[in-house]
Amino acid sequence: MKLEIDITEEEVLGMYGYQSLEEVTPQIKKTATEMIAEGEELANLKSVTGDIEEIEINSKENLITINGDYKIESDYLTDKLFGANKATAGLVTTGFRLEKEINNYFNKGDYLKATILDIVGNRLLDRITKKVWHTVRDNAVNQGLGVSGYYSPGEGDWDIADQEFLFKLASGEKIGVNLTSKQMLSPQKSLLFIIGQGSNLEVNEYEPCQDCTNQDCPFHSADR
């Protein structure tokens, strides 16, 4: 997928732990620049989506029924999708090459490059996820609908086991992503999510950190 990628040294090193670029040594800044370029070169950004034609939300029972039969019980997701009557299942990935190179650096003991390249991969995944969200939002607006944010199994009280259902809806195998028996996505830098759509939803911009309860997450230190 073609993206206008604008990953900066400041955001990457901010997630590495620095408060400002003035604190960073020339060597670490040089490494960050190199890893940003390498990450953008190695990443094979792909996405796929699948339509969910019908969603019924029962707030009293914290129950969501998808396409008339599949049920998700989650207080978290019921709250986030309230007002939706349809949805999109999405899957994005940065591909295997980037993941392989991160592991190569770790195996060689070059932890600085490995860690920074890993951060770059996370930022690339964030970029493509937001690209898909904006595409879904634009399509919904053209139909007179609004959208929710994007949410993934495992967040809040949403059971990770529902990954299998969403994976099938999104046809994840089309972009070379696999789902293991333990509900893990491979490549690891992949994300499966749902975006609600409905006339009563009015999310114009979305920042995932607003919904995150993990105060130790390094993404809190970066502008997602």
mmCIF file of C-alpha atoms in Angstrom:
data_model
loop_
_atom_site.group_PDB
_atom_site.id
_atom_site.type_symbol
_atom_site.label_atom_id
_atom_site.label_comp_id
_atom_site.label_asym_id
_atom_site.label_seq_id
_atom_site.Cartn_x
_atom_site.Cartn_y
_atom_site.Cartn_z
ATOM 1 C CA MET A 1 0.000 0.000 0.000
ATOM 2 C CA LYS A 2 1.326 3.431 -0.941
ATOM 3 C CA LEU A 3 1.496 5.744 2.053
ATOM 4 C CA GLU A 4 2.843 9.186 2.659
ATOM 5 C CA ILE A 5 5.208 8.132 5.414
ATOM 6 C CA ASP A 6 6.465 10.875 7.683
ATOM 7 C CA ILE A 7 8.092 9.026 10.559
ATOM 8 C CA THR A 8 10.473 11.356 12.372
ATOM 9 C CA GLU A 9 13.490 10.935 14.610
ATOM 10 C CA GLU A 10 11.637 12.858 17.305
ATOM 11 C CA GLU A 11 8.698 10.446 17.553
ATOM 12 C CA VAL A 12 10.889 7.332 17.368
ATOM 13 C CA LEU A 13 13.357 8.544 19.982
ATOM 14 C CA GLY A 14 10.486 9.805 22.111
ATOM 15 C CA MET A 15 9.195 6.241 22.289
ATOM 16 C CA TYR A 16 12.750 5.111 23.029
ATOM 17 C CA GLY A 17 12.599 7.265 26.151
ATOM 18 C CA TYR A 18 14.036 10.651 25.279
ATOM 19 C CA GLN A 19 12.139 13.816 26.157
ATOM 20 C CA SER A 20 13.823 15.918 23.454
ATOM 21 C CA LEU A 21 16.333 15.546 20.635
ATOM 22 C CA GLU A 22 18.780 17.710 22.595
ATOM 23 C CA GLU A 23 19.312 14.776 24.980
ATOM 24 C CA VAL A 24 20.244 12.367 22.189
ATOM 25 C CA THR A 25 23.860 11.552 21.357
ATOM 26 C CA PRO A 26 24.945 11.932 17.714
ATOM 27 C CA GLN A 27 25.462 8.164 17.421
ATOM 28 C CA ILE A 28 21.950 7.300 18.610
ATOM 29 C CA LYS A 29 20.438 9.990 16.388
ATOM 30 C CA LYS A 30 22.378 8.572 13.429
ATOM 31 C CA THR A 31 21.132 5.070 14.241
ATOM 32 C CA ALA A 32 17.550 6.324 14.431
ATOM 33 C CA THR A 33 17.859 7.949 11.005
ATOM 34 C CA GLU A 34 19.290 4.743 9.535
ATOM 35 C CA MET A 35 16.624 2.527 11.093
ATOM 36 C CA ILE A 36 13.789 4.766 9.885
ATOM 37 C CA ALA A 37 15.108 4.472 6.333
ATOM 38 C CA GLU A 38 15.654 0.719 6.692
ATOM 39 C CA GLY A 39 12.223 0.143 8.197
ATOM 40 C CA GLU A 40 10.472 2.051 5.437
ATOM 41 C CA GLU A 41 12.425 0.047 2.861
ATOM 42 C CA LEU A 42 11.773 -3.369 4.436
ATOM 43 C CA ALA A 43 8.112 -2.886 5.312
ATOM 44 C CA ASN A 44 5.604 -4.515 3.002
ATOM 45 C CA LEU A 45 2.488 -2.680 4.115
ATOM 46 C CA LYS A 46 -0.713 -4.507 3.290
ATOM 47 C CA SER A 47 -4.345 -4.281 4.327
ATOM 48 C CA VAL A 48 -7.597 -6.101 3.742
ATOM 49 C CA THR A 49 -11.145 -5.457 4.916
ATOM 50 C CA GLY A 50 -14.428 -7.303 5.052
ATOM 51 C CA ASP A 51 -17.941 -5.899 5.378
ATOM 52 C CA ILE A 52 -20.174 -6.750 8.329
ATOM 53 C CA GLU A 53 -23.669 -6.092 7.053
ATOM 54 C CA GLU A 54 -25.540 -6.183 10.349
ATOM 55 C CA ILE A 55 -24.741 -5.496 13.986
ATOM 56 C CA GLU A 56 -27.233 -5.601 16.842
ATOM 57 C CA ILE A 57 -26.148 -4.148 20.175
ATOM 58 C CA ASN A 58 -27.809 -5.106 23.450
ATOM 59 C CA SER A 59 -26.390 -2.698 26.012
ATOM 60 C CA LYS A 60 -28.255 -4.241 28.943
ATOM 61 C CA GLU A 61 -26.633 -7.624 28.383
ATOM 62 C CA ASN A 62 -23.363 -6.261 26.947
ATOM 63 C CA LEU A 63 -23.985 -8.414 23.898
ATOM 64 C CA ILE A 64 -23.223 -7.760 20.238
ATOM 65 C CA THR A 65 -24.754 -9.964 17.547
ATOM 66 C CA ILE A 66 -23.018 -9.947 14.168
ATOM 67 C CA ASN A 67 -24.825 -10.926 10.976
ATOM 68 C CA GLY A 68 -27.651 -12.462 12.978
ATOM 69 C CA ASP A 69 -25.743 -15.314 14.605
ATOM 70 C CA TYR A 70 -22.223 -14.653 15.940
ATOM 71 C CA LYS A 71 -22.288 -13.204 19.463
ATOM 72 C CA ILE A 72 -19.646 -11.174 21.267
ATOM 73 C CA GLU A 73 -20.079 -10.545 24.977
ATOM 74 C CA SER A 74 -18.095 -7.489 26.031
ATOM 75 C CA ASP A 75 -18.914 -4.421 28.076
ATOM 76 C CA TYR A 76 -15.957 -2.627 26.462
ATOM 77 C CA LEU A 77 -16.952 -3.287 22.860
ATOM 78 C CA THR A 78 -20.652 -2.711 23.487
ATOM 79 C CA ASP A 79 -19.790 0.759 24.734
ATOM 80 C CA LYS A 80 -17.409 1.530 21.864
ATOM 81 C CA LEU A 81 -19.729 0.346 19.083
ATOM 82 C CA PHE A 82 -22.954 1.722 20.550
ATOM 83 C CA GLY A 83 -24.878 3.371 17.727
ATOM 84 C CA ALA A 84 -23.462 1.132 14.997
ATOM 85 C CA ASN A 85 -25.705 -1.020 12.801
ATOM 86 C CA LYS A 86 -22.977 -2.272 10.455
ATOM 87 C CA ALA A 87 -19.200 -2.522 10.574
ATOM 88 C CA THR A 88 -15.939 -3.301 8.829
ATOM 89 C CA ALA A 89 -13.433 -5.951 9.888
ATOM 90 C CA GLY A 90 -9.901 -4.864 9.025
ATOM 91 C CA LEU A 91 -6.450 -6.436 9.067
ATOM 92 C CA VAL A 92 -3.130 -4.704 8.448
ATOM 93 C CA THR A 93 0.481 -5.876 8.476
ATOM 94 C CA THR A 94 4.034 -4.649 7.931
ATOM 95 C CA GLY A 95 5.094 -8.029 6.512
ATOM 96 C CA PHE A 96 7.775 -10.591 7.358
ATOM 97 C CA ARG A 97 10.938 -8.862 6.080
ATOM 98 C CA LEU A 98 10.886 -6.142 8.724
ATOM 99 C CA GLU A 99 10.206 -8.663 11.481
ATOM 100 C CA LYS A 100 13.078 -10.864 10.267
ATOM 101 C CA GLU A 101 15.560 -7.990 10.311
ATOM 102 C CA ILE A 102 14.539 -6.963 13.831
ATOM 103 C CA ASN A 103 15.201 -10.530 14.977
ATOM 104 C CA ASN A 104 18.540 -10.553 13.124
ATOM 105 C CA TYR A 105 19.716 -7.490 15.023
ATOM 106 C CA PHE A 106 18.636 -9.007 18.336
ATOM 107 C CA ASN A 107 20.418 -12.275 17.533
ATOM 108 C CA LYS A 108 23.618 -10.372 16.681
ATOM 109 C CA GLY A 109 23.415 -8.510 19.985
ATOM 110 C CA ASP A 110 22.824 -5.136 18.341
ATOM 111 C CA TYR A 111 20.055 -4.201 20.737
ATOM 112 C CA LEU A 112 20.053 -0.507 19.881
ATOM 113 C CA LYS A 113 19.274 -1.107 16.212
ATOM 114 C CA ALA A 114 16.840 -3.909 17.057
ATOM 115 C CA THR A 115 14.883 -1.783 19.506
ATOM 116 C CA ILE A 116 14.745 1.297 17.303
ATOM 117 C CA LEU A 117 13.770 -0.718 14.227
ATOM 118 C CA ASP A 118 11.045 -2.360 16.305
ATOM 119 C CA ILE A 119 9.717 1.086 17.229
ATOM 120 C CA VAL A 120 9.791 2.116 13.563
ATOM 121 C CA GLY A 121 7.762 -0.997 12.737
ATOM 122 C CA ASN A 122 5.170 -0.053 15.340
ATOM 123 C CA ARG A 123 4.864 3.418 13.865
ATOM 124 C CA LEU A 124 4.448 2.016 10.354
ATOM 125 C CA LEU A 125 1.705 -0.294 11.600
ATOM 126 C CA ASP A 126 0.017 2.693 13.196
ATOM 127 C CA ARG A 127 0.193 4.608 9.906
ATOM 128 C CA ILE A 128 -1.432 1.891 7.815
ATOM 129 C CA THR A 129 -4.128 1.245 10.434
ATOM 130 C CA LYS A 130 -5.097 4.903 10.410
ATOM 131 C CA LYS A 131 -5.061 4.904 6.610
ATOM 132 C CA VAL A 132 -7.628 2.086 6.587
ATOM 133 C CA TRP A 133 -9.710 3.853 9.244
ATOM 134 C CA HIS A 134 -9.825 7.073 7.209
ATOM 135 C CA THR A 135 -10.793 5.139 4.075
ATOM 136 C CA VAL A 136 -13.660 3.424 5.920
ATOM 137 C CA ARG A 137 -14.713 6.741 7.420
ATOM 138 C CA ASP A 138 -14.744 8.506 4.036
ATOM 139 C CA ASN A 139 -16.846 5.733 2.510
ATOM 140 C CA ALA A 140 -19.255 5.866 5.445
ATOM 141 C CA VAL A 141 -19.615 9.646 5.196
ATOM 142 C CA ASN A 142 -20.513 9.272 1.524
ATOM 143 C CA GLN A 143 -23.385 7.039 2.671
ATOM 144 C CA GLY A 144 -24.522 9.523 5.300
ATOM 145 C CA LEU A 145 -23.041 7.475 8.145
ATOM 146 C CA GLY A 146 -20.515 8.058 10.887
ATOM 147 C CA VAL A 147 -17.924 5.676 12.298
ATOM 148 C CA SER A 148 -16.476 4.524 15.594
ATOM 149 C CA GLY A 149 -12.799 4.176 16.380
ATOM 150 C CA TYR A 150 -11.020 0.903 15.653
ATOM 151 C CA TYR A 151 -10.899 -1.792 18.314
ATOM 152 C CA SER A 152 -9.135 -5.152 18.570
ATOM 153 C CA PRO A 153 -9.863 -8.432 20.381
ATOM 154 C CA GLY A 154 -7.982 -8.489 23.671
ATOM 155 C CA GLU A 155 -8.699 -4.844 24.482
ATOM 156 C CA GLY A 156 -10.711 -4.252 27.644
ATOM 157 C CA ASP A 157 -12.794 -7.338 28.401
ATOM 158 C CA TRP A 158 -13.069 -8.353 24.730
ATOM 159 C CA ASP A 159 -12.058 -12.018 24.455
ATOM 160 C CA ILE A 160 -8.984 -12.587 22.263
ATOM 161 C CA ALA A 161 -10.682 -15.751 20.963
ATOM 162 C CA ASP A 162 -12.868 -13.568 18.735
ATOM 163 C CA GLN A 163 -9.805 -12.952 16.563
ATOM 164 C CA GLU A 164 -10.628 -16.122 14.620
ATOM 165 C CA PHE A 165 -14.062 -14.836 13.614
ATOM 166 C CA LEU A 166 -12.781 -11.415 12.555
ATOM 167 C CA PHE A 167 -9.841 -12.993 10.725
ATOM 168 C CA LYS A 168 -12.233 -15.003 8.579
ATOM 169 C CA LEU A 169 -14.406 -11.953 7.912
ATOM 170 C CA ALA A 170 -11.382 -9.966 6.779
ATOM 171 C CA SER A 171 -9.948 -12.883 4.744
ATOM 172 C CA GLY A 172 -6.553 -12.379 6.353
ATOM 173 C CA GLU A 173 -4.852 -15.052 4.273
ATOM 174 C CA LYS A 174 -5.212 -12.769 1.233
ATOM 175 C CA ILE A 175 -2.386 -10.578 2.518
ATOM 176 C CA GLY A 176 -0.207 -13.407 3.801
ATOM 177 C CA VAL A 177 -1.129 -13.148 7.475
ATOM 178 C CA ASN A 178 -1.651 -16.288 9.544
ATOM 179 C CA LEU A 179 -3.578 -16.835 12.769
ATOM 180 C CA THR A 180 -2.146 -19.439 15.132
ATOM 181 C CA SER A 181 -4.077 -21.798 17.385
ATOM 182 C CA LYS A 182 -3.193 -19.454 20.261
ATOM 183 C CA GLN A 183 -4.874 -16.531 18.473
ATOM 184 C CA MET A 184 -1.569 -14.867 17.619
ATOM 185 C CA LEU A 185 -1.105 -13.074 14.312
ATOM 186 C CA SER A 186 1.931 -13.776 12.147
ATOM 187 C CA PRO A 187 3.763 -11.574 11.181
ATOM 188 C CA GLN A 188 3.625 -10.200 14.716
ATOM 189 C CA LYS A 189 3.403 -6.626 13.481
ATOM 190 C CA SER A 190 -0.150 -7.145 12.274
ATOM 191 C CA LEU A 191 -3.392 -5.817 13.702
ATOM 192 C CA LEU A 192 -6.955 -7.089 13.431
ATOM 193 C CA PHE A 193 -9.761 -4.701 14.288
ATOM 194 C CA ILE A 194 -13.394 -3.694 13.869
ATOM 195 C CA ILE A 195 -14.820 -0.282 12.922
ATOM 196 C CA GLY A 196 -18.495 0.379 13.599
ATOM 197 C CA GLN A 197 -20.663 2.421 11.236
ATOM 198 C CA GLY A 198 -24.014 4.063 11.862
ATOM 199 C CA SER A 199 -25.994 7.267 11.547
ATOM 200 C CA ASN A 200 -25.558 8.041 15.258
ATOM 201 C CA LEU A 201 -21.760 7.821 15.254
ATOM 202 C CA GLU A 202 -19.776 11.035 14.916
ATOM 203 C CA VAL A 203 -16.073 10.231 15.305
ATOM 204 C CA ASN A 204 -14.192 12.633 13.018
ATOM 205 C CA GLU A 205 -10.673 11.854 14.186
ATOM 206 C CA TYR A 206 -9.508 8.963 16.328
ATOM 207 C CA GLU A 207 -6.554 8.490 18.652
ATOM 208 C CA PRO A 208 -6.362 4.970 20.157
ATOM 209 C CA CYS A 209 -4.579 6.240 23.271
ATOM 210 C CA GLN A 210 -7.821 7.897 24.335
ATOM 211 C CA ASP A 211 -9.325 4.457 24.932
ATOM 212 C CA CYS A 212 -6.233 2.696 26.275
ATOM 213 C CA THR A 213 -6.064 1.820 29.977
ATOM 214 C CA ASN A 214 -2.389 0.741 29.892
ATOM 215 C CA GLN A 215 -0.573 3.683 31.469
ATOM 216 C CA ASP A 216 2.812 1.986 30.947
ATOM 217 C CA CYS A 217 2.381 1.713 27.176
ATOM 218 C CA PRO A 218 5.159 3.620 25.346
ATOM 219 C CA PHE A 219 2.618 4.874 22.810
ATOM 220 C CA HIS A 220 1.401 7.281 25.504
ATOM 221 C CA SER A 221 4.624 9.192 25.019
ATOM 222 C CA ALA A 222 4.070 9.601 21.290
ATOM 223 C CA ASP A 223 1.394 11.363 19.308
ATOM 224 C CA ARG A 224 -0.616 8.506 17.862
#
